[in-house]
Amino acid sequence: MNKPAKLFQLELNEINFDFVQRYGAIDELPNLNRLIKRHGLIETTSESRYEELEPWIQWVTAHTGLPFKQHGVFRLGDIVEHDLCQIWEWLEERGVVVAATSPMNASNQTRDAAFFLPDPWTDTRVTGSALLKRVMVAASQAVNENAGSRLSPQSAAALGLAVLRYCGIREYGQLASYVTRAARGGKWALALILDELLTAITISETRAKRPGYVSLFLNGGAHLQHHYMFNSAVYDGPHRNPEWLLPHSDDPILGVYRQYDRLVGRIEQALPDYRLMIATGLHQNPYSEECYYWRLADHDAFLREIGCSNFAVHPRMSRDFLIDAGTADNAQAIQRRLDAAIGADGMKLFDVDNRGDSLFVMLTYPKDIASGFGFVVDNEHFANLRRHVNFVAIKNGEHDGIGYLVDTAECADRLSTSRIALADLPSRVAAHFGLTWPERSMALNAVA
């Protein structure tokens, strides 16, 4: 076979390929299991400390070739504050046309990308048409407010136009099925809509512009695993989600895995001359304890109610948000209020990381919050925390540093290796183009 001249990197965030194979044993997921059988399954390794096993840390590693100790990017969105060499601009400097859709915690440093659509949490520029810029604003709004199920008319219009522009009859049917499923109580199906649309956009733009290297990041599976792994037909542990959250017969994990299996087949069909590399970064294991996730419904209003002022707040993924306080003194004042916030049972509500004139905050209260549950800030009593928060999830899955790689350049019966460091992924990409990725110490410098 002739070596494909182009490379498509599909990033299925945190997908558990052990589950993929278990579903394959019951005749599900034919495309993914065909690829595993034909090309083998390589494990990727990352950090050993659990607090460093976050996808926004590990995907920086996957895109820079640097472990966390060297790249130092600890929070989602913080990549824009670091001068790191990423795979896209490095390849571009060497004559490869590049493209990316929603790469997690990546900054757009390209000069002339075919397209570059950032993730919904990172403040970096969009390379693409006016419609694509509107779509990314809408995606950010939809993702960052998913717990409240709010979508502005402008965002809805942008996403609707994108569906008309990039989707065909097959996609229309799939999107309609997700909406119907959600309307019948399976709200989880809404998480599949954005991945469906991002894939359609990426395939269309790739076919039109033919970049040499393109990456596509999909996050719906990781999101649903965190929420609903206990509902999976191939989960064999002792826990079950409560019936009020989801009927025990409903299996969102199979739902999103079926979507990914179909999208993989669609990519293969639409882009047959592209080498396909599927990477997960991490995977998830079932969680062993009870843990609720909550998200502030209106971050600004809550902070003002507890006595904070002169700030700008930026929601991040799930429980997280960033506060720009303007000055270090004001940041300390806001931190004192947040550190003093405790529930009626005495448990702290927030974890705060002070960065000088800004704060990175996580709502960490882990228990159920009933209507009327009060809280206290510096001996000042507030009557009802429940009205300030939206339920996000009961934690079902936790991160594991082992990830997976399926590479169509490999043969299952003679794999070049069974395990690589996640930091070696850029080297594999570079080698495809006959290039040598720099030593890790050199990669700390920008593109030079």
Coordinates of C-alpha atoms in Angstrom, one line a residue:
M1 CA 0.0 0.0 0.0
N2 CA 1.1 3.5 -0.7
K3 CA 1.8 5.6 2.3
P4 CA -1.0 8.2 2.8
A5 CA 0.4 11.7 2.2
K6 CA -1.9 13.3 4.8
L7 CA -2.7 12.7 8.5
F8 CA -6.0 13.0 10.4
Q9 CA -5.6 12.9 14.2
L10 CA -8.9 12.1 15.9
E11 CA -8.8 12.9 19.7
L12 CA -11.6 11.0 21.5
N13 CA -11.0 12.5 24.9
E14 CA -10.7 9.9 27.7
I15 CA -12.5 7.1 25.9
N16 CA -12.1 3.7 27.6
F17 CA -11.0 1.2 24.9
D18 CA -11.5 -1.6 27.3
F19 CA -15.2 -0.7 27.2
V20 CA -15.0 -0.4 23.4
Q21 CA -13.8 -4.0 23.2
R22 CA -16.4 -5.3 25.7
Y23 CA -19.1 -3.7 23.5
G24 CA -17.5 -5.3 20.5
A25 CA -17.9 -8.7 22.2
I26 CA -21.7 -8.1 22.1
D27 CA -21.6 -7.1 18.4
E28 CA -21.4 -3.4 18.9
L29 CA -19.0 -0.8 17.5
P30 CA -17.9 -2.5 14.3
N31 CA -15.7 0.2 13.0
L32 CA -13.6 0.8 16.1
N33 CA -13.2 -2.9 16.8
R34 CA -12.2 -3.5 13.1
L35 CA -9.5 -0.9 13.4
I36 CA -8.3 -2.4 16.7
K37 CA -8.2 -5.9 15.2
R38 CA -6.4 -4.7 12.0
H39 CA -4.0 -2.1 13.4
G40 CA -3.7 -3.0 17.1
L41 CA -4.0 -1.0 20.3
I42 CA -1.1 1.0 21.7
E43 CA -1.2 2.3 25.3
T44 CA 0.0 5.8 26.1
T45 CA 1.4 6.8 29.4
S46 CA 1.3 10.2 31.2
E47 CA 1.7 11.6 34.7
S48 CA 1.8 9.6 37.9
R49 CA 0.3 12.2 40.3
Y50 CA -3.5 12.2 40.2
E51 CA -3.9 15.9 40.4
E52 CA -1.9 16.2 37.1
L53 CA -4.2 13.7 35.3
E54 CA -6.5 16.4 33.9
P55 CA -7.2 16.4 30.1
W56 CA -6.3 20.1 29.8
I57 CA -2.8 19.2 31.1
Q58 CA -2.4 16.0 29.1
W59 CA -3.5 17.4 25.8
V60 CA -0.9 20.1 26.1
T61 CA 1.6 17.3 26.5
A62 CA 0.2 15.5 23.5
H63 CA 0.5 18.7 21.4
T64 CA 3.9 19.9 22.7
G65 CA 5.8 16.7 23.4
L66 CA 6.5 18.0 26.9
P67 CA 5.4 16.4 30.2
F68 CA 3.7 18.6 32.8
K69 CA 6.9 19.3 34.7
Q70 CA 8.2 21.1 31.6
H71 CA 5.2 22.7 30.1
G72 CA 3.7 23.9 33.4
V73 CA 0.2 24.4 32.1
F74 CA -2.1 23.4 35.0
R75 CA -5.5 25.1 34.2
L76 CA -7.9 25.0 31.3
G77 CA -7.4 28.1 29.1
D78 CA -3.9 28.9 30.5
I79 CA -2.1 27.8 27.4
V80 CA -2.4 31.4 26.1
E81 CA -0.1 32.6 28.9
H82 CA 2.8 30.2 27.9
D83 CA 5.2 30.4 24.9
L84 CA 5.2 26.8 23.9
C85 CA 5.9 25.1 20.6
Q86 CA 2.8 23.1 19.5
I87 CA 2.5 20.6 16.7
W88 CA 0.4 22.8 14.3
E89 CA 2.7 25.9 14.1
W90 CA 5.8 23.6 14.1
L91 CA 4.6 21.7 11.1
E92 CA 3.4 24.9 9.4
E93 CA 6.9 26.4 9.7
R94 CA 8.1 23.3 7.8
G95 CA 5.7 23.6 4.9
V96 CA 2.8 21.5 6.0
V97 CA -0.7 23.0 5.7
V98 CA -2.4 22.4 9.1
A99 CA -5.9 22.6 10.6
A100 CA -7.5 21.9 13.9
T101 CA -11.0 21.7 15.4
S102 CA -11.5 22.2 19.1
P103 CA -8.1 21.1 20.4
M104 CA -8.2 21.1 24.2
N105 CA -6.2 23.9 25.8
A106 CA -4.4 24.9 22.6
S107 CA -3.5 28.4 21.4
N108 CA -3.8 29.4 17.7
Q109 CA -0.3 30.4 16.8
T110 CA -0.6 29.5 13.2
R111 CA 0.0 32.0 10.4
D112 CA -2.0 30.5 7.6
A113 CA -3.9 27.4 8.8
A114 CA -6.6 26.0 6.5
F115 CA -8.8 26.4 9.6
F116 CA -8.3 26.6 13.4
L117 CA -11.4 26.4 15.6
P118 CA -10.4 26.7 19.3
D119 CA -12.0 24.7 22.1
P120 CA -14.9 26.4 23.9
W121 CA -12.8 27.3 27.0
T122 CA -9.6 28.9 25.5
D123 CA -9.4 32.6 24.6
T124 CA -7.6 32.4 21.3
R125 CA -8.4 33.5 17.8
V126 CA -10.4 31.6 15.2
T127 CA -9.0 31.0 11.7
G128 CA -12.0 30.5 9.5
S129 CA -15.1 32.0 7.9
A130 CA -17.4 34.5 9.6
L131 CA -19.9 31.7 10.1
L132 CA -17.3 29.5 11.8
K133 CA -16.4 32.3 14.1
R134 CA -20.1 32.6 15.0
V135 CA -20.3 28.9 15.5
M136 CA -17.3 28.9 17.9
V137 CA -18.9 31.7 20.0
A138 CA -22.1 29.7 20.1
A139 CA -20.3 26.5 21.0
S140 CA -18.6 28.3 23.9
Q141 CA -21.9 29.6 25.1
A142 CA -23.6 26.2 24.8
V143 CA -20.8 24.3 26.6
N144 CA -20.2 26.8 29.4
E145 CA -23.9 27.0 30.2
N146 CA -24.9 23.4 29.6
A147 CA -25.9 22.8 33.2
G148 CA -28.6 25.5 32.9
S149 CA -29.7 24.4 29.4
R150 CA -29.7 28.0 28.2
L151 CA -28.9 28.9 24.7
S152 CA -29.1 32.5 23.4
P153 CA -31.1 33.2 20.2
Q154 CA -27.8 34.3 18.5
S155 CA -26.1 31.1 19.4
A156 CA -29.1 29.0 18.3
A157 CA -29.2 30.8 15.0
A158 CA -25.4 30.3 14.4
L159 CA -25.6 26.6 15.1
G160 CA -28.7 26.3 12.9
L161 CA -26.9 28.0 10.0
A162 CA -23.9 25.7 10.5
V163 CA -26.2 22.6 10.4
L164 CA -27.6 23.9 7.1
R165 CA -24.2 24.6 5.7
Y166 CA -22.2 21.6 6.8
C167 CA -24.7 18.7 7.4
G168 CA -26.5 16.4 4.9
I169 CA -29.4 14.1 5.1
R170 CA -27.6 11.6 7.3
E171 CA -26.6 14.3 9.8
Y172 CA -30.0 15.8 9.8
G173 CA -31.4 12.4 10.8
Q174 CA -28.9 11.9 13.6
L175 CA -29.4 15.4 15.0
A176 CA -33.1 14.9 15.0
S177 CA -32.7 11.6 16.8
Y178 CA -30.7 13.3 19.6
V179 CA -33.2 16.0 20.0
T180 CA -36.1 13.5 20.1
R181 CA -34.2 11.4 22.6
A182 CA -33.6 14.4 24.8
A183 CA -37.3 15.4 24.6
R184 CA -38.2 12.0 25.9
G185 CA -36.1 12.3 29.0
G186 CA -32.7 11.4 27.7
K187 CA -31.2 14.8 28.2
W188 CA -27.7 13.3 27.9
A189 CA -28.3 13.0 24.1
L190 CA -27.8 16.8 23.8
A191 CA -24.1 16.2 24.5
L192 CA -23.9 14.4 21.1
I193 CA -25.0 17.3 19.1
L194 CA -21.9 19.4 19.2
D195 CA -19.6 16.5 18.4
E196 CA -21.8 15.6 15.4
L197 CA -21.6 19.2 14.1
L198 CA -17.9 19.6 14.8
T199 CA -17.1 16.4 12.8
A200 CA -19.3 17.5 9.9
I201 CA -17.6 20.9 9.8
T202 CA -14.1 19.3 10.0
I203 CA -14.8 16.8 7.2
S204 CA -16.3 19.4 4.9
E205 CA -13.5 21.9 5.5
T206 CA -10.9 19.2 5.1
R207 CA -12.3 18.0 1.9
A208 CA -12.4 21.6 0.6
K209 CA -8.9 22.7 1.7
R210 CA -7.0 19.5 1.9
P211 CA -4.6 20.3 4.9
G212 CA -1.7 17.9 5.3
Y213 CA -2.4 17.5 9.1
V214 CA -5.7 18.0 10.8
S215 CA -6.8 17.3 14.3
L216 CA -10.3 16.9 15.7
F217 CA -11.1 16.8 19.4
L218 CA -14.4 15.4 20.6
N219 CA -15.4 15.7 24.3
G220 CA -18.9 14.3 24.5
G221 CA -17.8 10.8 25.5
A222 CA -15.6 12.0 28.4
H223 CA -18.5 14.2 29.6
L224 CA -21.0 11.3 29.5
Q225 CA -18.6 8.8 31.1
H226 CA -18.1 11.1 34.1
H227 CA -21.9 11.3 34.5
Y228 CA -23.2 7.9 33.5
M229 CA -20.5 5.2 33.5
F230 CA -22.5 3.3 36.1
N231 CA -25.3 2.9 33.5
S232 CA -23.1 1.2 31.0
A233 CA -24.1 -2.3 30.0
V234 CA -20.4 -3.4 30.2
Y235 CA -19.8 -1.8 33.6
D236 CA -19.6 -4.7 36.1
G237 CA -19.1 -2.7 39.4
P238 CA -21.5 -2.4 42.4
H239 CA -22.8 1.2 41.8
R240 CA -25.9 2.4 40.0
N241 CA -27.1 5.9 39.3
P242 CA -30.5 6.7 41.0
E243 CA -33.5 6.2 38.8
W244 CA -34.5 9.9 39.2
L245 CA -31.3 10.7 37.3
L246 CA -31.6 8.1 34.6
P247 CA -33.5 4.9 34.1
H248 CA -31.3 1.9 34.7
S249 CA -32.1 0.6 31.2
D250 CA -30.6 3.7 29.5
D251 CA -27.0 3.4 28.4
P252 CA -25.6 6.8 27.4
I253 CA -22.1 5.3 27.1
L254 CA -23.2 3.0 24.3
G255 CA -25.0 5.9 22.8
V256 CA -21.9 8.1 22.5
Y257 CA -19.6 5.2 21.6
R258 CA -22.0 4.3 18.7
Q259 CA -21.8 7.9 17.6
Y260 CA -18.0 7.8 17.6
D261 CA -18.0 4.4 15.8
R262 CA -20.2 5.9 13.1
L263 CA -18.1 9.1 12.8
V264 CA -14.9 7.1 12.4
G265 CA -16.5 5.2 9.5
R266 CA -17.6 8.6 8.1
I267 CA -14.1 10.0 8.3
E268 CA -12.6 6.9 6.6
Q269 CA -15.2 7.1 3.8
A270 CA -14.8 10.9 3.2
L271 CA -11.0 11.0 3.6
P272 CA -9.6 7.7 2.3
D273 CA -6.2 9.2 1.5
Y274 CA -5.6 10.2 5.2
R275 CA -3.7 8.2 7.7
L276 CA -6.0 8.0 10.8
M277 CA -4.6 8.2 14.3
I278 CA -7.1 7.9 17.1
A279 CA -5.8 9.0 20.5
T280 CA -7.6 9.3 23.9
G281 CA -5.0 11.1 26.1
L282 CA -6.3 9.4 29.2
H283 CA -9.1 7.0 30.1
Q284 CA -11.6 6.8 33.0
N285 CA -12.1 4.2 35.7
P286 CA -15.4 3.8 37.6
Y287 CA -15.4 6.1 40.7
S288 CA -15.7 4.4 44.1
E289 CA -17.5 7.0 46.2
E290 CA -20.5 9.3 46.2
C291 CA -19.7 12.7 44.7
Y292 CA -22.1 15.4 43.3
Y293 CA -20.9 18.1 40.9
W294 CA -22.6 21.5 41.1
R295 CA -22.1 24.6 38.9
L296 CA -23.0 28.2 39.8
A297 CA -26.1 29.2 37.8
D298 CA -25.1 32.9 37.7
H299 CA -21.4 33.3 38.7
D300 CA -21.5 37.1 38.7
A301 CA -24.8 37.4 40.8
F302 CA -23.6 34.9 43.4
L303 CA -20.2 36.6 43.9
R304 CA -21.9 40.0 44.3
E305 CA -24.4 38.5 46.8
I306 CA -21.7 37.3 49.1
G307 CA -20.0 40.6 49.1
C308 CA -17.4 40.6 46.2
S309 CA -16.9 43.6 43.9
N310 CA -14.8 45.0 41.1
F311 CA -14.2 41.7 39.3
A312 CA -14.9 40.0 36.0
V313 CA -15.8 36.3 36.0
H314 CA -15.2 33.8 33.3
P315 CA -16.9 30.3 33.6
R316 CA -14.8 27.3 32.7
M317 CA -15.6 23.6 32.4
S318 CA -18.1 22.1 34.8
R319 CA -17.4 23.4 38.4
D320 CA -14.6 25.8 37.5
F321 CA -14.5 29.6 36.9
L322 CA -11.8 32.3 36.7
I323 CA -12.1 35.6 38.5
D324 CA -10.2 38.7 37.2
A325 CA -10.0 40.8 40.3
G326 CA -8.0 43.7 38.8
T327 CA -5.5 44.0 41.7
A328 CA -3.8 41.6 44.1
D329 CA -5.5 43.3 47.1
N330 CA -9.0 42.7 45.6
A331 CA -8.1 39.1 44.7
Q332 CA -7.2 38.5 48.3
A333 CA -10.4 40.1 49.5
I334 CA -12.5 37.9 47.2
Q335 CA -10.5 34.8 48.2
R336 CA -11.2 35.5 51.9
R337 CA -15.0 35.5 51.1
L338 CA -14.8 32.3 49.1
D339 CA -12.5 30.5 51.6
A340 CA -15.0 31.5 54.3
A341 CA -18.0 30.0 52.5
I342 CA -19.2 26.9 54.2
G343 CA -22.4 24.8 53.9
A344 CA -24.8 24.3 56.8
D345 CA -23.0 21.1 57.5
G346 CA -19.7 22.8 57.9
M347 CA -18.1 21.6 54.6
K348 CA -16.2 24.1 52.4
L349 CA -17.9 25.2 49.2
F350 CA -14.9 26.3 47.1
D351 CA -11.3 25.6 46.4
V352 CA -9.3 28.7 45.4
D353 CA -6.0 29.1 43.5
N354 CA -4.7 32.6 44.0
R355 CA -2.7 33.8 41.0
G356 CA -2.0 37.4 42.1
D357 CA -4.6 39.6 40.5
S358 CA -6.8 36.6 39.5
L359 CA -8.3 33.5 41.1
F360 CA -9.1 30.1 39.7
V361 CA -12.0 28.7 41.6
M362 CA -13.7 25.3 41.8
L363 CA -17.0 24.6 43.5
T364 CA -16.1 21.5 45.4
Y365 CA -19.0 20.8 47.7
P366 CA -19.6 17.1 47.1
K367 CA -23.0 16.3 48.6
D368 CA -26.6 16.6 47.5
I369 CA -27.9 20.2 47.9
A370 CA -31.5 20.2 48.9
S371 CA -33.9 23.1 48.5
G372 CA -33.4 25.4 51.5
F373 CA -29.9 24.2 52.3
G374 CA -28.2 27.2 53.8
F375 CA -24.6 28.4 53.9
V376 CA -22.4 30.9 55.8
V377 CA -19.8 33.4 54.8
D378 CA -17.9 35.0 57.7
N379 CA -20.8 34.5 60.1
E380 CA -23.2 36.0 57.5
H381 CA -26.0 33.5 56.9
F382 CA -27.6 32.9 53.5
A383 CA -30.8 31.0 53.2
N384 CA -30.8 28.8 50.1
L385 CA -27.7 27.6 48.2
R386 CA -29.8 25.5 45.9
R387 CA -31.2 28.5 44.1
H388 CA -27.6 29.5 43.1
V389 CA -26.5 26.2 41.6
N390 CA -27.3 23.8 38.8
F391 CA -26.9 20.1 39.2
V392 CA -24.2 18.8 36.8
A393 CA -23.6 15.2 37.7
I394 CA -23.0 12.4 40.1
K395 CA -19.4 11.6 39.5
N396 CA -19.2 8.1 37.8
G397 CA -15.7 8.1 36.3
E398 CA -12.2 9.3 37.4
H399 CA -9.1 9.8 35.3
D400 CA -6.5 7.2 34.7
G401 CA -3.1 8.1 33.2
I402 CA -3.2 5.3 30.6
G403 CA -4.6 6.4 27.3
Y404 CA -4.9 4.6 23.9
L405 CA -3.7 5.0 20.4
V406 CA -5.0 3.3 17.2
D407 CA -2.8 4.1 14.2
T408 CA -3.7 2.9 10.7
A409 CA 0.0 2.9 9.8
E410 CA 0.5 0.0 12.2
C411 CA -0.4 -3.7 11.8
A412 CA -1.8 -5.5 14.7
D413 CA 0.4 -8.6 14.2
R414 CA 3.6 -6.6 14.2
L415 CA 3.1 -3.4 16.2
S416 CA 6.2 -1.2 16.4
T417 CA 5.5 -0.9 20.1
S418 CA 2.8 -1.7 22.6
R419 CA 3.3 1.4 24.8
I420 CA 4.5 5.0 24.2
A421 CA 4.6 8.1 26.3
L422 CA 1.9 10.6 25.4
A423 CA 4.7 13.1 25.0
D424 CA 5.9 11.1 22.1
L425 CA 2.8 11.7 20.0
P426 CA 4.2 14.8 18.2
S427 CA 7.3 12.7 17.2
R428 CA 5.0 10.2 15.6
V429 CA 3.2 12.9 13.7
A430 CA 6.4 14.6 12.6
A431 CA 7.9 11.3 11.4
H432 CA 4.9 10.9 9.1
F433 CA 6.1 13.9 7.2
G434 CA 9.7 12.8 7.2
L435 CA 10.6 15.3 10.0
T436 CA 12.3 15.0 13.3
W437 CA 10.5 16.5 16.3
P438 CA 13.0 18.4 18.6
E439 CA 14.3 17.1 21.8
R440 CA 12.0 18.0 24.7
S441 CA 14.4 20.6 26.1
M442 CA 14.4 22.4 22.7
A443 CA 10.6 22.3 22.4
L444 CA 10.3 24.7 25.3
N445 CA 11.2 27.4 22.9
A446 CA 8.7 28.7 20.4
V447 CA 8.7 27.7 16.8
A448 CA 12.2 28.9 16.0

